[in-house]
Coordinates of C-alpha atoms in Angstrom, one line a residue:
Chain A
X1352 CA 0.0 0.0 0.0
X1353 CA 1.8 3.1 -1.2
X1354 CA -1.2 5.3 -1.9
X1355 CA 0.5 8.3 -0.2
X1356 CA 3.9 7.7 -1.6
X1357 CA 7.1 6.4 -0.2
X1358 CA 8.8 8.2 2.6
X1359 CA 12.6 8.2 2.3
X1360 CA 14.7 8.4 5.5
X1361 CA 18.2 7.8 4.3
X1362 CA 20.5 6.2 1.8
X1363 CA 23.0 3.7 3.2
X1364 CA 25.5 1.3 1.7
X1365 CA 24.0 -2.0 0.5
X1366 CA 24.6 -4.7 3.0
X1367 CA 23.9 -2.7 6.1
X1368 CA 20.9 -4.1 7.8
X1369 CA 18.1 -2.5 9.8
X1370 CA 17.7 -3.3 13.4
X1371 CA 14.5 -4.8 14.8
X1372 CA 13.8 -1.7 16.9
X1373 CA 14.0 0.6 13.9
X1374 CA 10.7 2.2 13.0
X1375 CA 9.4 5.0 10.9
X1376 CA 7.1 8.0 11.1
X1377 CA 3.4 7.9 11.7
X1378 CA 1.2 6.3 14.3
X1379 CA 1.6 3.5 14.7
X1380 CA 5.2 3.8 13.4
X1381 CA 5.5 2.6 9.9
X1382 CA 7.4 -0.6 9.1
X1383 CA 10.7 0.1 7.4
X1384 CA 12.1 -1.6 4.4
X1385 CA 15.3 -1.4 2.3
X1386 CA 15.3 -0.7 -1.4
X1387 CA 18.7 -1.9 -2.6
X1388 CA 19.9 -0.8 -6.0
X1389 CA 23.5 -1.7 -6.7
X1390 CA 25.9 -0.3 -4.1
X1391 CA 23.4 1.8 -2.2
X1392 CA 20.1 1.2 -0.5
X1393 CA 17.3 3.6 0.5
X1394 CA 15.6 3.2 3.9
X1395 CA 11.9 3.8 3.2
X1396 CA 8.5 3.2 4.6
X1397 CA 5.0 4.0 3.4
X1398 CA 4.3 7.7 3.9
X1399 CA 1.6 8.4 6.4
X1400 CA -1.6 9.9 5.1
X1401 CA -1.2 13.4 6.3
X1402 CA 2.5 14.1 6.8
X1403 CA 3.2 17.2 8.8
X1404 CA 6.2 18.1 11.0
X1405 CA 4.7 16.9 14.2
X1406 CA 6.9 16.4 17.2
X1407 CA 6.3 12.6 17.1
X1408 CA 7.3 12.3 13.5
X1409 CA 10.2 14.7 13.7
X1410 CA 11.6 12.7 16.6
X1411 CA 10.9 9.4 14.8
X1412 CA 12.9 10.6 11.8
X1413 CA 15.7 11.9 13.9
X1414 CA 15.9 8.8 16.1
X1415 CA 16.0 6.5 13.2
X1416 CA 18.8 8.5 11.5
X1417 CA 20.8 8.7 14.7
X1418 CA 20.6 4.9 15.1
X1419 CA 21.6 4.3 11.5
X1420 CA 24.4 6.8 11.8
X1421 CA 25.6 4.8 14.8
X1422 CA 26.1 1.8 12.7
X1423 CA 27.8 3.2 9.6
X1424 CA 27.8 5.9 7.0
X1425 CA 24.4 7.3 6.1
X1426 CA 23.1 10.0 3.9
X1427 CA 20.3 11.5 5.9
X1428 CA 17.3 12.9 3.9
X1429 CA 15.5 16.0 5.0
X1430 CA 12.4 15.4 7.0
X1431 CA 9.4 14.9 4.7
X1432 CA 11.0 13.6 1.6
X1433 CA 8.4 11.6 -0.2
X1434 CA 8.6 9.9 -3.6
X1435 CA 5.6 9.0 -5.6
X1436 CA 6.5 5.3 -5.7
X1437 CA 9.3 2.8 -5.3
X1438 CA 10.1 2.9 -9.0
X1439 CA 11.0 6.6 -8.7
X1440 CA 13.3 5.8 -5.7
X1441 CA 15.0 3.1 -7.6
X1442 CA 15.5 5.3 -10.7
X1443 CA 17.0 8.0 -8.5
X1444 CA 19.3 5.5 -6.8
X1445 CA 20.5 4.1 -10.1
X1446 CA 21.0 7.6 -11.6
X1447 CA 23.2 9.0 -8.9
X1448 CA 24.7 5.9 -7.5
X1449 CA 28.2 7.2 -8.1
X1450 CA 27.6 10.5 -6.3
X1451 CA 26.0 8.7 -3.4
X1452 CA 28.9 6.2 -3.0
X1453 CA 31.4 9.0 -3.1
X1454 CA 29.5 11.0 -0.5
X1455 CA 29.1 7.9 1.7
X1456 CA 32.8 7.3 1.5
X1457 CA 33.5 10.9 2.3
X1458 CA 31.4 10.7 5.4
X1459 CA 32.5 7.4 6.7
X1460 CA 33.4 7.6 10.4
X1461 CA 32.2 11.1 10.5
X1462 CA 29.6 12.7 12.6
X1463 CA 28.1 16.2 12.5
X1464 CA 28.3 18.6 15.5
X1465 CA 26.2 21.7 15.2
X1466 CA 27.2 24.8 17.1
X1467 CA 24.9 27.7 17.7
X1468 CA 26.0 30.9 19.3
X1469 CA 23.1 32.7 21.1
X1470 CA 23.3 36.1 22.7
X1471 CA 24.0 35.6 26.4
X1472 CA 20.7 36.5 28.0
X1473 CA 21.9 37.0 31.6
X1474 CA 24.6 39.4 30.7
X1475 CA 22.6 42.6 30.6
X1476 CA 24.6 44.1 33.5
X1477 CA 27.9 43.3 31.7
X1478 CA 26.5 44.7 28.5
X1479 CA 25.5 47.9 30.1
X1480 CA 28.9 48.2 31.8
X1481 CA 30.8 47.6 28.7
X1482 CA 28.8 49.2 25.9
X1483 CA 28.9 53.0 26.1
X1484 CA 26.3 53.7 23.4
X1485 CA 23.8 51.4 25.1
X1486 CA 24.5 53.1 28.4
X1487 CA 23.9 56.5 26.9
X1488 CA 20.6 55.4 25.4
X1489 CA 19.6 54.0 28.7
X1490 CA 20.4 57.2 30.5
X1491 CA 18.4 59.0 27.9
X1492 CA 15.4 56.7 28.3
X1493 CA 15.5 57.2 32.0
X1494 CA 15.7 60.9 31.8
X1495 CA 12.9 61.2 29.2
X1496 CA 11.0 57.9 29.4
X1497 CA 8.8 57.2 26.4
X1498 CA 7.9 54.8 23.8
X1499 CA 10.4 56.0 21.2
X1500 CA 13.3 56.1 23.7
X1501 CA 12.5 52.6 24.9
X1502 CA 12.4 51.2 21.4
X1503 CA 15.7 52.8 20.6
X1504 CA 17.3 51.5 23.7
X1505 CA 15.9 48.0 23.1
X1506 CA 17.1 48.0 19.6
X1507 CA 20.6 48.9 20.7
X1508 CA 20.5 46.2 23.4
X1509 CA 19.4 43.6 20.9
X1510 CA 22.0 44.7 18.4
X1511 CA 24.8 44.7 21.0
X1512 CA 23.8 41.3 22.3
X1513 CA 23.9 39.8 18.9
X1514 CA 27.2 41.5 17.9
X1515 CA 28.9 40.3 21.1
X1516 CA 27.6 36.8 20.6
X1517 CA 28.8 36.7 17.0
X1518 CA 32.2 38.0 17.9
X1519 CA 32.7 35.5 20.6
X1520 CA 31.2 32.8 18.4
X1521 CA 33.6 33.4 15.6
X1522 CA 36.5 33.2 18.0
X1523 CA 35.3 29.8 19.1
X1524 CA 34.7 28.6 15.5
X1525 CA 38.2 29.6 14.6
X1526 CA 39.6 27.7 17.5
X1527 CA 37.6 24.6 16.7
X1528 CA 38.1 24.5 13.0
X1529 CA 41.5 22.7 13.1
X1530 CA 39.8 19.8 15.0
X1531 CA 37.2 19.2 12.2
X1532 CA 37.4 17.6 8.8
X1533 CA 35.0 20.1 7.3
X1534 CA 33.0 23.1 8.3
X1535 CA 29.6 24.1 6.9
X1536 CA 27.9 27.3 7.8
X1537 CA 24.2 26.7 8.4
X1538 CA 21.3 28.8 7.3
X1539 CA 20.6 31.9 9.4
X1540 CA 18.4 31.2 12.3
X1541 CA 16.5 33.9 14.1
X1542 CA 17.8 34.4 17.6
X1543 CA 21.1 32.9 16.8
X1544 CA 24.2 34.9 16.1
X1545 CA 26.0 32.0 14.5
X1546 CA 25.0 28.6 13.2
X1547 CA 27.8 26.3 12.1
X1548 CA 28.2 22.6 11.6
X1549 CA 31.4 20.6 11.9
X1550 CA 32.2 17.3 10.4
X1551 CA 34.2 15.4 13.0
X1552 CA 35.7 12.0 13.2
X1553 CA 33.4 9.8 15.3
X1554 CA 35.9 9.0 18.0
X1555 CA 36.9 12.6 18.2
X1556 CA 33.4 13.9 18.8
X1557 CA 33.6 13.8 22.6
X1558 CA 36.9 15.7 22.6
X1559 CA 35.4 18.2 20.2
X1560 CA 32.4 18.8 22.5
X1561 CA 34.6 19.2 25.6
X1562 CA 36.8 21.7 23.7
X1563 CA 33.8 23.7 22.6
X1564 CA 32.5 23.9 26.1
X1565 CA 35.9 24.8 27.4
X1566 CA 36.2 27.7 24.9
X1567 CA 32.7 28.9 25.8
X1568 CA 33.5 29.2 29.5
X1569 CA 35.4 32.4 29.6
X1570 CA 33.1 34.0 27.0
X1571 CA 30.0 33.4 29.1
X1572 CA 29.1 37.1 29.3
X1573 CA 29.1 37.3 25.6
X1574 CA 27.7 34.2 24.2
X1575 CA 25.6 31.2 25.1
X1576 CA 26.9 28.2 23.1
X1577 CA 24.6 25.4 22.2
X1578 CA 26.3 22.3 21.0
X1579 CA 24.2 19.5 19.4
X1580 CA 25.7 16.2 18.4
X1581 CA 27.0 13.8 17.4
X1582 CA 24.4 13.9 14.8
X1583 CA 23.9 12.3 11.4
X1584 CA 25.7 14.4 8.8
X1585 CA 22.8 16.6 7.7
X1586 CA 25.0 19.4 6.6
X1587 CA 27.5 17.4 4.6
X1588 CA 25.5 15.4 2.2
X1589 CA 24.9 17.9 -0.6
X1590 CA 27.8 17.2 -3.0
X1591 CA 27.8 20.4 -5.1
X1592 CA 26.7 23.0 -2.7
X1593 CA 28.2 25.0 0.1
X1594 CA 31.1 22.8 0.8
X1595 CA 33.8 24.6 2.5
X1596 CA 37.1 22.8 3.3
X1597 CA 38.0 23.0 7.0
X1598 CA 39.8 26.2 7.6
X1599 CA 37.8 28.7 5.7
X1600 CA 35.1 30.0 8.1
Chain B
X1427 CA -7.2 33.3 18.2
X1428 CA -3.8 34.0 19.5
X1429 CA -2.3 31.9 22.2
X1430 CA 0.8 32.9 24.0
X1431 CA 2.9 30.8 26.2
X1432 CA 5.9 31.8 28.1
X1433 CA 8.4 29.5 29.7
X1434 CA 10.6 30.8 32.3
X1435 CA 13.6 28.7 31.7
X1436 CA 15.7 27.7 28.8
X1437 CA 15.1 24.1 27.9
X1438 CA 18.2 22.2 29.1
X1439 CA 20.4 21.0 26.3
X1440 CA 20.6 17.2 26.3
X1441 CA 24.1 16.1 25.6
X1442 CA 23.4 14.2 22.4
X1443 CA 20.6 15.3 20.2
X1444 CA 20.3 18.9 21.1
X1445 CA 17.0 20.6 21.7
X1446 CA 14.0 19.9 19.6
X1447 CA 14.5 23.3 18.2
X1448 CA 17.9 22.3 16.9
X1449 CA 16.7 19.1 15.5
X1450 CA 13.8 20.8 13.8
X1451 CA 16.0 23.2 12.2
X1452 CA 18.5 20.6 11.1
X1453 CA 16.1 18.1 9.7
X1454 CA 13.9 20.6 7.9
X1455 CA 16.7 22.6 6.5
X1456 CA 19.5 20.3 5.7
X1457 CA 20.0 16.7 4.8
X1458 CA 19.7 15.5 1.4
X1459 CA 17.0 16.4 -1.0
X1460 CA 16.4 14.7 -4.3
X1461 CA 15.2 17.2 -6.7
X1462 CA 12.7 14.8 -8.3
X1463 CA 10.9 14.4 -5.0
X1464 CA 10.9 17.8 -3.5
X1465 CA 7.9 19.0 -5.3
X1466 CA 5.8 16.1 -4.1
X1467 CA 6.7 16.4 -0.5
X1468 CA 7.8 19.6 1.1
X1469 CA 5.1 22.0 0.1
X1470 CA 3.2 22.1 3.4
X1471 CA 6.4 22.0 5.4
X1472 CA 8.0 25.0 3.8
X1473 CA 5.1 27.1 5.0
X1474 CA 5.5 25.9 8.5
X1475 CA 9.2 26.5 8.5
X1476 CA 8.8 30.1 7.4
X1477 CA 6.2 30.5 10.1
X1478 CA 8.5 29.2 12.7
X1479 CA 11.0 31.9 11.8
X1480 CA 9.1 35.0 11.9
X1481 CA 10.0 35.7 15.5
X1482 CA 11.9 37.8 18.0
X1483 CA 13.1 40.8 16.1
X1484 CA 10.0 42.8 17.0
X1485 CA 9.3 46.0 18.7
X1486 CA 7.8 44.0 21.5
X1487 CA 11.1 42.4 22.2
X1488 CA 12.9 45.8 22.1
X1489 CA 10.5 47.1 24.7
X1490 CA 11.1 44.2 26.9
X1491 CA 14.8 44.7 26.6
X1492 CA 14.4 48.3 27.4
X1493 CA 12.3 47.6 30.5
X1494 CA 14.7 45.0 31.7
X1495 CA 17.6 47.4 31.2
X1496 CA 15.9 50.2 33.1
X1497 CA 15.0 47.9 36.0
X1498 CA 18.3 46.3 36.1
X1499 CA 19.8 49.7 36.5
X1500 CA 18.0 50.6 39.7
X1501 CA 20.4 48.7 41.7
X1502 CA 23.5 49.7 39.8
X1503 CA 23.1 53.4 39.5
X1504 CA 25.2 55.1 42.2
X1505 CA 23.3 58.4 42.0
X1506 CA 20.0 57.2 43.1
X1507 CA 18.9 55.3 46.2
X1508 CA 15.9 53.3 45.4
X1509 CA 13.8 50.8 47.3
X1510 CA 15.2 47.7 45.5
X1511 CA 18.7 48.9 46.3
X1512 CA 17.9 49.4 49.9
X1513 CA 16.7 45.8 50.0
X1514 CA 19.8 44.5 48.4
X1515 CA 18.6 44.7 44.8
X1516 CA 18.0 41.0 44.3
X1517 CA 14.4 41.5 43.3
X1518 CA 15.1 44.0 40.6
X1519 CA 17.7 41.9 39.1
X1520 CA 15.6 38.8 39.0
X1521 CA 12.8 40.6 37.2
X1522 CA 15.2 42.0 34.7
X1523 CA 16.6 38.6 33.9
X1524 CA 13.3 37.0 33.5
X1525 CA 12.1 39.7 31.1
X1526 CA 15.0 39.2 28.9
X1527 CA 14.7 35.5 29.0
X1528 CA 11.1 35.8 28.1
X1529 CA 12.0 38.0 25.1
X1530 CA 14.5 35.6 23.9
X1531 CA 12.3 32.6 24.6
X1532 CA 9.7 33.6 22.1
X1533 CA 11.7 31.8 19.4
X1534 CA 11.4 28.5 21.1
X1535 CA 7.8 29.0 21.9
X1536 CA 6.9 29.8 18.4
X1537 CA 8.6 26.6 17.2
X1538 CA 7.0 24.7 20.0
X1539 CA 3.6 26.0 19.0
X1540 CA 4.2 25.1 15.4
X1541 CA 5.4 21.7 16.2
X1542 CA 3.4 20.7 19.2
X1543 CA 0.4 22.9 19.8
X1544 CA -1.9 21.0 17.5
X1545 CA -0.3 17.7 18.3
X1546 CA -2.6 15.4 20.1
X1547 CA 0.0 12.8 21.2
X1548 CA 0.7 12.8 24.9
X1549 CA 4.4 13.3 24.3
X1550 CA 3.6 16.8 23.1
X1551 CA 2.9 17.6 26.7
X1552 CA 6.4 16.8 27.8
X1553 CA 7.9 19.9 26.5
X1554 CA 4.9 22.1 26.9
X1555 CA 4.5 21.6 30.6
X1556 CA 5.1 24.9 32.3
X1557 CA 8.4 24.8 34.0
X1558 CA 8.7 25.6 37.6
X1559 CA 9.5 29.2 38.5
X1560 CA 12.5 29.9 40.6
X1561 CA 11.8 33.5 41.6
X1562 CA 8.8 34.8 43.5
X1563 CA 6.0 36.1 41.4
X1564 CA 6.6 39.6 40.1
X1565 CA 4.6 42.7 40.9
X1566 CA 2.2 42.6 38.1
X1567 CA -0.3 39.8 37.7
X1568 CA 1.1 36.9 35.8
X1569 CA 0.5 37.4 32.2
X1570 CA 1.3 34.0 31.2
X1571 CA -1.5 32.2 29.3
X1572 CA -1.1 28.6 28.5
X1573 CA -1.5 27.6 24.9
X1574 CA -4.6 25.6 24.8
X1575 CA -3.9 22.6 22.8

């Protein structure tokens, strides 16, 4: 029954098996199967009737990919990738087998660690102490309180918070880059001053995280660092786009 | 109908997978896309994604920052002696911090709303449960309204 299409989770090397606990999106979780085509195989299930990014389905997608990535190289698909039928998946696998194999080899033993630099939210006091323009606006707003003055002050605070977070974040990224195989800037995220992903050797992931946290320590007044990972290599699977060799950012 | 939900604390960051927000952003934005399929699949999701991002940089946020700054200052300004300062200033500081946190939290809340508010599974509750407050209630009546799922 593939009336709603075939949901694709990932592409893995042929020969890698699924575990008994692996399950897909939907309620109850869809049964997974492998579509092998030459050297690569797609992990698929029937697509649920009304696919939307619900928490349950997002987590199912993510959990499955994390488990697959724990066993070997995997090309993670974006959430919600649905093909009309199995034949289309097989055609695609045949067509770009070479690319997929190359990417799988490139990713082998690699994991992604995502780093987000957020403005330090508890550092308003430090901010006021260190940023003269903000202090001036605050004095103004206190002398002549009013809507306009408040908006101006707030704008300045928001801008200063973001700038300080970005500066500190760049410093951290620079220091971490030599530890990574590859670096990929992520899309801009609201509320984040910096969003960068690193491709790291699997057995170096722990050290990488520790180092990131160590670097964040002394910059606590400027930046709140959020480290996610090890993750499946979401940011390193597009062969012809946005691929920066380690050392650029 | 607008529903607003404020959470007073940043969701803790689990060591492995990151927050749901991180995961959401990663699996919606990145990962492989096969051109042939994208038209079939991602139409509805793109809209939600955009929705999840129109956040934070609003006048409302600026005003909260301004308010937080002004309050925070009561205890730091050497020229004035104010009630919070006489009492040690802890209260003013706590309020200031919470305001800011609220402002910054609206990102997460929006995402949470998009992802979870219309989700009827019970696991949706896990992240939406209001977190315990650490500081005593502030002067004004609590403005928090729970999103009614």
